[in-house]
Amino acid sequence: MYEIIEKLCNEHGITITNLCKQVTGSSGNLSTWKKGYMRSDYLKKVADILNVSADQLLDRANPQYISGNVFASGSDNVITNNSNNISNPSAIEDDEVWDTYSKLSTKDKLEIKLDILNRGNK
């Protein structure tokens, strides 16, 4: 995430330090950002300033791997669960989704929740 933000800052002619100060009020959060952690409200502000989606900052254009299986692709039209290749996500049963979700780490669950919230705000 940090590298993506840094690249976009360079493209916009601003430093990541100045961006951090603009978003958070200080540059003290840079070390946290470098570790890949950012509060969701900061993520939204950064995305707005850089005129990109939070998904782009989180590099969600590439496939997301959860428990060794592809969970979603950038085109959002292919989901693979275990050995099943489903080309129509609406064909997935709710029970299957909840079962898979319940096995995720807390971090993965939070990322999914953030993604859902971001999609609802578009």
Short mmCIF file of C-alpha atoms in Angstrom, two decimals:
data_model
loop_
_atom_site.label_atom_id
_atom_site.label_comp_id
_atom_site.label_asym_id
_atom_site.label_seq_id
_atom_site.Cartn_x
_atom_site.Cartn_y
_atom_site.Cartn_z
CA MET A 1 0.00 0.00 0.00
CA TYR A 2 2.76 2.44 0.95
CA GLU A 3 4.59 1.98 -2.34
CA ILE A 4 1.38 2.60 -4.30
CA ILE A 5 0.64 5.79 -2.35
CA GLU A 6 4.23 6.96 -2.75
CA LYS A 7 4.08 6.38 -6.53
CA LEU A 8 0.78 8.26 -6.82
CA CYS A 9 2.16 11.12 -4.74
CA ASN A 10 5.11 11.40 -7.13
CA GLU A 11 2.69 11.45 -10.08
CA HIS A 12 0.74 14.27 -8.38
CA GLY A 13 3.89 16.23 -7.49
CA ILE A 14 3.49 15.96 -3.71
CA THR A 15 5.53 14.17 -1.11
CA ILE A 16 4.06 11.36 0.92
CA THR A 17 5.16 13.24 4.05
CA ASN A 18 3.06 16.26 3.06
CA LEU A 19 0.14 13.98 2.18
CA CYS A 20 0.37 12.35 5.60
CA LYS A 21 0.40 15.78 7.28
CA GLN A 22 -2.60 16.86 5.22
CA VAL A 23 -4.58 13.72 6.08
CA THR A 24 -3.60 13.15 9.71
CA GLY A 25 -2.23 16.48 10.92
CA SER A 26 1.31 15.14 11.37
CA SER A 27 3.89 12.96 9.65
CA GLY A 28 4.00 10.58 12.62
CA ASN A 29 1.77 8.03 10.88
CA LEU A 30 4.24 7.37 8.05
CA SER A 31 5.90 4.47 9.89
CA THR A 32 2.48 2.87 10.39
CA TRP A 33 1.65 3.36 6.73
CA LYS A 34 4.98 1.75 5.75
CA LYS A 35 3.93 -1.33 7.74
CA GLY A 36 0.71 -1.50 5.71
CA TYR A 37 -1.67 -0.16 8.34
CA MET A 38 -3.93 2.82 7.92
CA ARG A 39 -7.16 3.89 9.56
CA SER A 40 -10.13 3.56 7.22
CA ASP A 41 -10.95 7.28 7.42
CA TYR A 42 -7.36 8.11 6.44
CA LEU A 43 -7.52 5.60 3.60
CA LYS A 44 -10.64 7.30 2.26
CA LYS A 45 -9.04 10.76 2.53
CA VAL A 46 -5.88 9.59 0.78
CA ALA A 47 -7.92 7.99 -2.00
CA ASP A 48 -9.95 11.18 -2.42
CA ILE A 49 -6.86 13.40 -2.52
CA LEU A 50 -5.10 11.14 -5.03
CA ASN A 51 -8.32 10.70 -7.03
CA VAL A 52 -8.26 6.88 -6.88
CA SER A 53 -10.33 4.24 -5.15
CA ALA A 54 -9.37 2.65 -1.85
CA ASP A 55 -9.23 -0.63 -3.78
CA GLN A 56 -6.45 0.79 -5.94
CA LEU A 57 -4.50 1.87 -2.86
CA LEU A 58 -4.93 -1.62 -1.41
CA ASP A 59 -3.83 -3.14 -4.74
CA ARG A 60 -7.12 -4.98 -5.14
CA ALA A 61 -6.87 -4.91 -8.92
CA ASN A 62 -4.86 -8.10 -8.51
CA PRO A 63 -6.48 -11.33 -7.31
CA GLN A 64 -6.96 -11.60 -3.57
CA TYR A 65 -5.86 -14.90 -2.10
CA ILE A 66 -7.54 -16.15 1.03
CA SER A 67 -6.65 -19.55 2.46
CA GLY A 68 -4.89 -20.51 -0.76
CA ASN A 69 -7.96 -20.04 -2.98
CA VAL A 70 -8.78 -17.15 -5.23
CA PHE A 71 -11.57 -15.26 -3.48
CA ALA A 72 -12.09 -12.45 -6.00
CA SER A 73 -10.46 -11.15 -9.12
CA GLY A 74 -10.07 -7.62 -10.37
CA SER A 75 -12.91 -8.16 -12.82
CA ASP A 76 -15.15 -9.44 -10.00
CA ASN A 77 -16.58 -12.11 -12.26
CA VAL A 78 -14.58 -15.19 -11.30
CA ILE A 79 -14.61 -16.75 -7.86
CA THR A 80 -12.84 -19.98 -7.14
CA ASN A 81 -13.57 -21.89 -3.98
CA ASN A 82 -11.69 -25.14 -3.44
CA SER A 83 -11.92 -26.97 -6.79
CA ASN A 84 -15.07 -25.20 -8.02
CA ASN A 85 -14.62 -22.51 -10.67
CA ILE A 86 -17.75 -20.41 -10.61
CA SER A 87 -18.12 -17.88 -13.41
CA ASN A 88 -21.35 -16.49 -11.96
CA PRO A 89 -20.87 -15.21 -8.40
CA SER A 90 -24.64 -15.08 -7.85
CA ALA A 91 -24.63 -18.89 -8.09
CA ILE A 92 -22.74 -19.14 -4.82
CA GLU A 93 -24.96 -20.15 -1.93
CA ASP A 94 -25.12 -17.80 1.07
CA ASP A 95 -24.20 -20.67 3.40
CA GLU A 96 -21.02 -21.29 1.42
CA VAL A 97 -20.08 -17.61 1.64
CA TRP A 98 -20.70 -17.46 5.41
CA ASP A 99 -18.80 -20.70 5.95
CA THR A 100 -15.80 -19.37 4.04
CA TYR A 101 -16.04 -15.97 5.76
CA SER A 102 -16.15 -17.52 9.23
CA LYS A 103 -12.81 -19.23 8.56
CA LEU A 104 -11.01 -15.98 7.69
CA SER A 105 -8.61 -14.15 9.95
CA THR A 106 -9.81 -11.00 11.68
CA LYS A 107 -7.59 -8.94 9.36
CA ASP A 108 -9.15 -10.49 6.24
CA LYS A 109 -12.65 -9.94 7.63
CA LEU A 110 -11.86 -6.27 8.27
CA GLU A 111 -10.51 -5.86 4.74
CA ILE A 112 -13.71 -7.36 3.33
CA LYS A 113 -15.86 -5.08 5.48
CA LEU A 114 -13.86 -2.05 4.33
CA ASP A 115 -14.27 -3.12 0.71
CA ILE A 116 -18.04 -3.47 1.17
CA LEU A 117 -18.28 -0.04 2.78
CA ASN A 118 -16.19 1.52 0.01
CA ARG A 119 -18.36 -0.05 -2.67
CA GLY A 120 -21.48 1.30 -0.96
CA ASN A 121 -20.03 4.82 -0.99
CA LYS A 122 -19.44 4.91 -4.77
#
